[in-house]
Coordinates of C-alpha atoms in Angstrom, one line a residue:
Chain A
X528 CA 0.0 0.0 0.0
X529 CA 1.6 3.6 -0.8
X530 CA 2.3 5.6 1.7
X531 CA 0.8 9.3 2.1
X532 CA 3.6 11.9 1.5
X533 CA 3.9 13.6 4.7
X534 CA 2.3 17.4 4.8
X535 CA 5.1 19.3 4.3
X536 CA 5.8 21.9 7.7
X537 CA 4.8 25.5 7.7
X538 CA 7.5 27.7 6.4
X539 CA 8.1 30.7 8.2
X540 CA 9.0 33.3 4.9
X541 CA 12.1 36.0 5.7
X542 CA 11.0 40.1 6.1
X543 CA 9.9 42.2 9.2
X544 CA 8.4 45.5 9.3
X545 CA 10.4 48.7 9.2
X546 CA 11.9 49.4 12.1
X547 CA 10.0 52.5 12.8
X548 CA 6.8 50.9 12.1
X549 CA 8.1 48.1 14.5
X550 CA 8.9 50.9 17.3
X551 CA 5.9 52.7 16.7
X552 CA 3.3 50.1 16.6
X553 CA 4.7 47.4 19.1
X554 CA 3.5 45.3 16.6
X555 CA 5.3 42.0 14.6
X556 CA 4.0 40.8 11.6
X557 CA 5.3 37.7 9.2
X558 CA 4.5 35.3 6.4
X559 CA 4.3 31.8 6.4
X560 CA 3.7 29.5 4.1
X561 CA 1.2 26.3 5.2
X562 CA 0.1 23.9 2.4
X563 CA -3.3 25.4 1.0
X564 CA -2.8 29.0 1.8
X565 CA -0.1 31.9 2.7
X566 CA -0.9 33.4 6.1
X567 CA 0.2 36.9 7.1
X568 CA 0.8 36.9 11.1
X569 CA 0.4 39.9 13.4
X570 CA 1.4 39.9 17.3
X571 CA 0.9 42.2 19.4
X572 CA 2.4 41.8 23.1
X573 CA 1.4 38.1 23.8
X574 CA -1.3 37.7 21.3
X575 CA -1.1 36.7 17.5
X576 CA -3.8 37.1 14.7
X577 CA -3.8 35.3 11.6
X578 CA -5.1 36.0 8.1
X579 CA -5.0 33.5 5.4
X580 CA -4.8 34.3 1.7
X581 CA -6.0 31.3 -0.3
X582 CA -3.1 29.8 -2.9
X583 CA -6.0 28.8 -5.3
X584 CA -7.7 32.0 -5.3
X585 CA -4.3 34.4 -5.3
X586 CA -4.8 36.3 -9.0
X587 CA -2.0 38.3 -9.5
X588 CA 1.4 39.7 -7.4
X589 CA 2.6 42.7 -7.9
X590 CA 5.8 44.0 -7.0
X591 CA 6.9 47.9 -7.2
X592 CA 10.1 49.7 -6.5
X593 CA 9.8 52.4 -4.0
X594 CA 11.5 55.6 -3.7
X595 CA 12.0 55.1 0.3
X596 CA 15.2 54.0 0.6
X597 CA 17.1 57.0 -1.3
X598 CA 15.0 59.1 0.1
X599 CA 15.8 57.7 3.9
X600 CA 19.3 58.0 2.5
X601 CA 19.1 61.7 1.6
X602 CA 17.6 62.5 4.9
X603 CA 19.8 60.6 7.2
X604 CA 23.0 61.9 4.7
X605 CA 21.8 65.4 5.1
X606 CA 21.6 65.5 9.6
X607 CA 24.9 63.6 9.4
X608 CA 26.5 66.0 6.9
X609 CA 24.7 68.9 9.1
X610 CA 26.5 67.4 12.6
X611 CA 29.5 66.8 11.1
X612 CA 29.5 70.2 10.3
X613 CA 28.8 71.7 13.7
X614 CA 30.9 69.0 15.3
X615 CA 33.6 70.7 13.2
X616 CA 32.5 74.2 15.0
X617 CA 32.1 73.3 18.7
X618 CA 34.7 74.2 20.7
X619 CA 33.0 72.8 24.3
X620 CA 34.0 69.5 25.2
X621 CA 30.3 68.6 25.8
X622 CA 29.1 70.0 23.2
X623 CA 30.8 68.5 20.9
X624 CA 30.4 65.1 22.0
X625 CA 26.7 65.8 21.6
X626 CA 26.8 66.3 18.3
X627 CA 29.0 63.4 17.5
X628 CA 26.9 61.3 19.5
X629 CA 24.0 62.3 17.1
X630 CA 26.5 62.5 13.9
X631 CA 26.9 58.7 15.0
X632 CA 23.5 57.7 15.7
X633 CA 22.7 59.2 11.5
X634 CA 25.7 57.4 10.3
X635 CA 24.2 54.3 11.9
X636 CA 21.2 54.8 10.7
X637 CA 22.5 55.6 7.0
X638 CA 24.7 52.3 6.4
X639 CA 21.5 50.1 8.1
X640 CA 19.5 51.6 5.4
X641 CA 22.1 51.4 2.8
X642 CA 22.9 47.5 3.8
X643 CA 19.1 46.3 3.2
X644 CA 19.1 47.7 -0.5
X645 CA 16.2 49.1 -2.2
X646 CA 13.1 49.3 -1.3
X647 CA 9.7 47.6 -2.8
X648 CA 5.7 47.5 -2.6
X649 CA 4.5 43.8 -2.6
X650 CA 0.6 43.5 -2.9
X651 CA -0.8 40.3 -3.4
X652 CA -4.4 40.4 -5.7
X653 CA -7.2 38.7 -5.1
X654 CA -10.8 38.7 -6.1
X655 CA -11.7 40.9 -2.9
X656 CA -8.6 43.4 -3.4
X657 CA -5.2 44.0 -3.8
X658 CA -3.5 43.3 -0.5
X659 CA -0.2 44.8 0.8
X660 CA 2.4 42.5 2.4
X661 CA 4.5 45.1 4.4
X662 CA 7.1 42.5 5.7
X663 CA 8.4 42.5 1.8
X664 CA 9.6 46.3 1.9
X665 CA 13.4 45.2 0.5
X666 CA 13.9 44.0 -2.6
X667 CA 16.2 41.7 -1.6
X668 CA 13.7 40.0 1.3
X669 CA 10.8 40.1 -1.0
X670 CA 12.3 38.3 -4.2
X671 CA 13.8 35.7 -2.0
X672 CA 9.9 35.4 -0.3
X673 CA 8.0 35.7 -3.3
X674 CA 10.2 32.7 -5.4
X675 CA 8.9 30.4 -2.9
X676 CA 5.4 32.0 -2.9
X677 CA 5.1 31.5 -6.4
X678 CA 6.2 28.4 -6.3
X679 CA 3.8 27.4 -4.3
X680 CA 1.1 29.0 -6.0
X681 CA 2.2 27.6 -9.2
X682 CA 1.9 23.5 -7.4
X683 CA -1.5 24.6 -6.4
X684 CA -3.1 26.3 -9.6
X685 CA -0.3 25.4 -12.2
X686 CA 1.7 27.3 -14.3
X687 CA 0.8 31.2 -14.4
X688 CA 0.4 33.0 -17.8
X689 CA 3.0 34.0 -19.5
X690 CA 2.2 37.2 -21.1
X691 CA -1.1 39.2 -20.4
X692 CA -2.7 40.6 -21.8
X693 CA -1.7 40.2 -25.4
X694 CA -3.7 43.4 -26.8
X695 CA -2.0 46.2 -24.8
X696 CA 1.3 47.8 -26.3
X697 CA 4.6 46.3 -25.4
X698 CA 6.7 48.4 -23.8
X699 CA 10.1 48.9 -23.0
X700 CA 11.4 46.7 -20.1
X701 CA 13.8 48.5 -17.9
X702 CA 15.6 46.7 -15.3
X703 CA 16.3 49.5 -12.6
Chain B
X434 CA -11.1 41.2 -20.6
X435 CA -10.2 43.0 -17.3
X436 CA -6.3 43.8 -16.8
X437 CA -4.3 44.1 -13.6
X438 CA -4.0 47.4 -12.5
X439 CA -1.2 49.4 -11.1
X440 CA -0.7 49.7 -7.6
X441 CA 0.4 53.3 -7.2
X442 CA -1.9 55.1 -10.4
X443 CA -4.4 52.1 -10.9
X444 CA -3.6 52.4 -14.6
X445 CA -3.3 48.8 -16.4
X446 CA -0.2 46.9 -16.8
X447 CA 1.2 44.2 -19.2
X448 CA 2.7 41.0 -17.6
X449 CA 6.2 40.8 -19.6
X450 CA 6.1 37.0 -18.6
X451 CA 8.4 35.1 -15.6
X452 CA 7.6 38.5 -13.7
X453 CA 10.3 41.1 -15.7
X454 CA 11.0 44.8 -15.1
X455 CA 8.2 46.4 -16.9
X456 CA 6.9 50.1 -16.7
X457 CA 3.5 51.0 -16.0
X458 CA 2.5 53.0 -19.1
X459 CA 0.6 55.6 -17.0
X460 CA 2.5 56.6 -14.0
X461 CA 6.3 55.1 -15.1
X462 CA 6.3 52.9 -12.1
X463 CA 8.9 49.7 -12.0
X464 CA 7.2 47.3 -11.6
X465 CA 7.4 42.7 -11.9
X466 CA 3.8 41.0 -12.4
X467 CA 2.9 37.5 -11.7
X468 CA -0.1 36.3 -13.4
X469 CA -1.8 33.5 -11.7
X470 CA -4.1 31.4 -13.5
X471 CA -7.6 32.7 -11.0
X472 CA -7.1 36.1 -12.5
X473 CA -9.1 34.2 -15.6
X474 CA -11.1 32.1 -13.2
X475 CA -15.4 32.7 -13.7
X476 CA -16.6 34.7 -11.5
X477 CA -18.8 33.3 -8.6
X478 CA -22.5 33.6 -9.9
X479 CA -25.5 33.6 -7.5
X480 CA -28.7 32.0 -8.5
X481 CA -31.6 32.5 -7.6
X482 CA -33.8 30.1 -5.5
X483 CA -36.8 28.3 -7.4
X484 CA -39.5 26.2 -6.2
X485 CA -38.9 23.0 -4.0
X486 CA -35.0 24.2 -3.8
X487 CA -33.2 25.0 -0.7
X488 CA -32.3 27.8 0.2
X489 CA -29.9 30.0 1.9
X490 CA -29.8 30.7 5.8
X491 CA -28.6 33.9 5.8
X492 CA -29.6 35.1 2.1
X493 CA -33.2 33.5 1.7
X494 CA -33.1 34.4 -2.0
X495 CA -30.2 32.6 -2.7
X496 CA -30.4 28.6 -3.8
X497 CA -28.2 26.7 -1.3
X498 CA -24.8 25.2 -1.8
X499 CA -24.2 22.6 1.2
X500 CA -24.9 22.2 4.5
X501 CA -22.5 23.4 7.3
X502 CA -20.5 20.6 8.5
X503 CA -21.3 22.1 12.6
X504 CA -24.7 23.4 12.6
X505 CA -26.5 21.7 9.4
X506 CA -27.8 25.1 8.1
X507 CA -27.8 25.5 4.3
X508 CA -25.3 27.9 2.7
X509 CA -25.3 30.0 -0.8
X510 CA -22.1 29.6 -2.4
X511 CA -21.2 33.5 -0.7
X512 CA -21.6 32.0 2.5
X513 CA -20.1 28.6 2.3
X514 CA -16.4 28.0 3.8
X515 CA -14.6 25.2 2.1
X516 CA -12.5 23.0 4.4
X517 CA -11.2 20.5 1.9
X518 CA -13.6 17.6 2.6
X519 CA -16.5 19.5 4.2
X520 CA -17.3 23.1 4.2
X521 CA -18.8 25.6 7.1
X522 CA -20.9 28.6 7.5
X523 CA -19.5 31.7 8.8
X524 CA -20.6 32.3 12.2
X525 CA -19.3 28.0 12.6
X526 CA -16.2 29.4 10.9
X527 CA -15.7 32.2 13.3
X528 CA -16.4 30.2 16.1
X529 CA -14.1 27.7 15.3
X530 CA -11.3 30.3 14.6
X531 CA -11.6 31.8 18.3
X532 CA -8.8 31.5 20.6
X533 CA -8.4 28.6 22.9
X534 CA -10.0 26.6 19.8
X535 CA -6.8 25.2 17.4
X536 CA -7.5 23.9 14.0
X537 CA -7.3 24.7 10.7
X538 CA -9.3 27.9 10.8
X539 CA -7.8 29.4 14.0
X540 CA -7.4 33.3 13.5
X541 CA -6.2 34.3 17.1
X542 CA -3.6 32.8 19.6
X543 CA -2.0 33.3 22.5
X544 CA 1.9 32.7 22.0
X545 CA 3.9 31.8 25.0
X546 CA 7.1 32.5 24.2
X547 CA 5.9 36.4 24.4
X548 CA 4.3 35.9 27.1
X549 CA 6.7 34.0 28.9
X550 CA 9.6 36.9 27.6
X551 CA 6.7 40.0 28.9
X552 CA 6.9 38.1 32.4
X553 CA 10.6 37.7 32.7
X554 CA 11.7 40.9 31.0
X555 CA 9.4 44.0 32.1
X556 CA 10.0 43.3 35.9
X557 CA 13.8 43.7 35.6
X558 CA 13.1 46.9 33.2
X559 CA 10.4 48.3 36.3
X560 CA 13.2 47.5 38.5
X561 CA 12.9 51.2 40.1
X562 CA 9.6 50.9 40.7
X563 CA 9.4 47.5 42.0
X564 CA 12.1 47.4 44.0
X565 CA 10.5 48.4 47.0
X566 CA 8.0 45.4 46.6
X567 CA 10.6 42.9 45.6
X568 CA 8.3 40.1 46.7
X569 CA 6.2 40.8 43.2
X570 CA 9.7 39.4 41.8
X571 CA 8.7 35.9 43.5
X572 CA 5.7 35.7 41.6
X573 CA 6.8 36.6 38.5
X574 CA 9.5 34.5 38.1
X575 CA 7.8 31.7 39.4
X576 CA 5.7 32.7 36.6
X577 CA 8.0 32.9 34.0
X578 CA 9.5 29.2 35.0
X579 CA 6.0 28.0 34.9
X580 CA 5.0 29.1 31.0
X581 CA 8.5 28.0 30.3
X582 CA 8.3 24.5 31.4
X583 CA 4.4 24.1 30.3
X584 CA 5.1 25.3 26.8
X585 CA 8.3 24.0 26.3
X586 CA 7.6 22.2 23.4
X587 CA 5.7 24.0 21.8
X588 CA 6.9 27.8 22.0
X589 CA 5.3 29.3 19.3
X590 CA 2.1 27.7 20.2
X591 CA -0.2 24.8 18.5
X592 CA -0.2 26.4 15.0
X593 CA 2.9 27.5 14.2
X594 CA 6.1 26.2 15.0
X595 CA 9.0 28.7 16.6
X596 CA 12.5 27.9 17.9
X597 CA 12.3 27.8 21.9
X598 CA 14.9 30.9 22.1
X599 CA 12.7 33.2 24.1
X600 CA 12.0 30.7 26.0
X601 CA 15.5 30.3 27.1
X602 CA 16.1 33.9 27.3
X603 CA 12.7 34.6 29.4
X604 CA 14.1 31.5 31.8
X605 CA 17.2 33.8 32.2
X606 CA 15.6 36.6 33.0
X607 CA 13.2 34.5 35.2
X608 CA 17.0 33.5 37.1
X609 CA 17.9 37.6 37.2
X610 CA 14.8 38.1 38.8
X611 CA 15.6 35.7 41.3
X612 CA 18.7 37.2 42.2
X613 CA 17.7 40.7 42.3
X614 CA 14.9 39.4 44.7
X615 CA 17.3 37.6 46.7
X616 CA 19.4 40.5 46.9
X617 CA 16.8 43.1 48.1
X618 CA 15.7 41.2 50.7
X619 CA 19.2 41.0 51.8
X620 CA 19.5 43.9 51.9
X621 CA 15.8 44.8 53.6
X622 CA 16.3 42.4 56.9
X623 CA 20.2 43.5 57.5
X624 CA 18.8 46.5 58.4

């Protein structure tokens, strides 16, 4: 007699929230992947609430490049440039530790930023909406999550189309 | 035939295939597509009830689609849940996603790692506070050892699994606790 193939584990998918979001909210949220549907956990303190998106009813994924990380780049450039400079112009010991304490602290905050890449909107569609998934804000995080996403989604509804919708214009692909 | 729509300008895009760069011809967005094959699917559509046909519990004008596998009430194919080899209606569904109730359609849980983490941590972070009443330390250590041990294997709770790392961490703090209790009331009866 053939034995059933085991049901494969629930796969916790990478991403987090921003960190400000994270620090703001006191809130957690993060995919995972069971066998019939992707669920998108929140937790807040002790407590954890689910929602389940249905593989066999997901329509469409949509991923689009952000302008959030350049411009977090440009702010936190701009305060570190702006200490630097009045580090450069204290002459009291304290105050000038101040203001390399905070030069530091948007230096910090720069290369963090700089180290998780750009920035992306994921929104999954389905026949009640388009729905974001906030956890995939880096590019990075959210091409490494949605390859197994699709893959899943492609097991459960087969293979997706290849080019839709054949009537509109072509247009230029550009890779940013 | 309806297009997907942009997610920034709701303008329609063209899938490029295997989810390529493409630009969204309205706003200039980059943006990758994945086309599943639902977005083709037939819409859902509601018929209405005729003589001698069941109907609906909740939508009396609707013909029925099953039964609800809890209650036995008829459902319209809005209202019915599918489960795979049964289905339910929703109030069964909601009932049977509350917490304290595991299962496949469990929306809500209490995870004890947190909670086990909340008990050990915030104590030593109120240390100031509770200092004075170090005795509160007793109890929540004796707490966090308790969640720890009873939830051991399984940290994350019944639904989804988690690594027991809080757990350890929370049992740590639980010991600090334990310590600065012991060392306040030291320091209370040498007086």
């Amino acid at each position: 007699m053939k034995k059933a193939s085991p049901m494969p584990p629930p796969l916790e998918l990478p991403g987090r929230l921003p960190l400000l979001r994270i620090s703001l909210g006191l809130t957690q949220k993060s995919l995972w992947l069971v066998p019939r549907f992707l669920i998108e956990s929140q937790s807040i303190g002790h407590r954890e609430s689910y929602r389940r998106f249905d593989l066999a009813l997901v329509q469409a994924i949509q991923l689009r490049q952000t302008l959030r990380a350049p411009l977090v780049n440009a702010i936190c450039g701009g305060l570190a440039a702006f200490y630097g400079w009045m580090m450069s112009r204290m002459q009291d010991p304290v105050a000038w530790f101040l203001a390399a304490s905070f030069l530091a602290f948007w230096l910090t905050l720069l290369a963090l930023n700089l180290a998780g890449g750009p920035t992306c909107r994921v929104e999954l569609q389905t026949a009640l909406g388009p729905h974001e998934l906030p956890t995939l804000h880096r590019l990075r995080t959210a091409r490494h999550a949605l390859s197994a996403i699709i893959r899943r989604i492609e097991q459960v509804q087969g293979e997706r189309e290849p080019d839709f919708p054949a009537t509109l214009p072509p247009t230029a692909p550009a890779d940013p | 035939m309806p297009a997907p729509h942009c997610s920034r300008c709701d303008g329609p895009l063209r899938s490029e295939g295997g989810g390529k760069w493409t630009r969204c011809q309205r706003c200039g967005a980059a943006t990758q597509l994945w086309v599943f094959p639902a977005f083709h699917a037939p819409r859902h559509c509601e018929t209405r009830v005729g003589p001698g046909e069941g109907a609906c519990f909740s939508h009396p004008a609707k013909r029925a689609a099953g039964a609800c596998g809890e209650c036995d009430r008829l459902v319209c194919s809005l209202c019915r849940i599918d489960l795979g080899a049964g289905c339910l209606c929703p109030a069964c569904a909601n009932r049977a996603g509350s917490v304290g109730n595991p299962g496949p359609l469990q929306n809500e849980a209490v995870i004890p790692d947190r909670l086990a983490l909340i008990l050990g941590l915030w104590p030593l972070l109120l240390f100031f506070t509770l200092q004075t009443v170090w005795p509160v330390y007793l109890l929540t250590a004796g707490g966090t050892f308790y969640v720890v041990i009873r939830f051991w294997a399984a940290p994350g709770g019944a639904f989804l699994p988690r690594p027991p790392t809080r757990l350890i961490f929370a049992a740590l703090f639980a010991c600090l606790q334990l310590g600065v209790a012991a060392a306040c009331a030291w320091s209370t009866f040498r007086r």
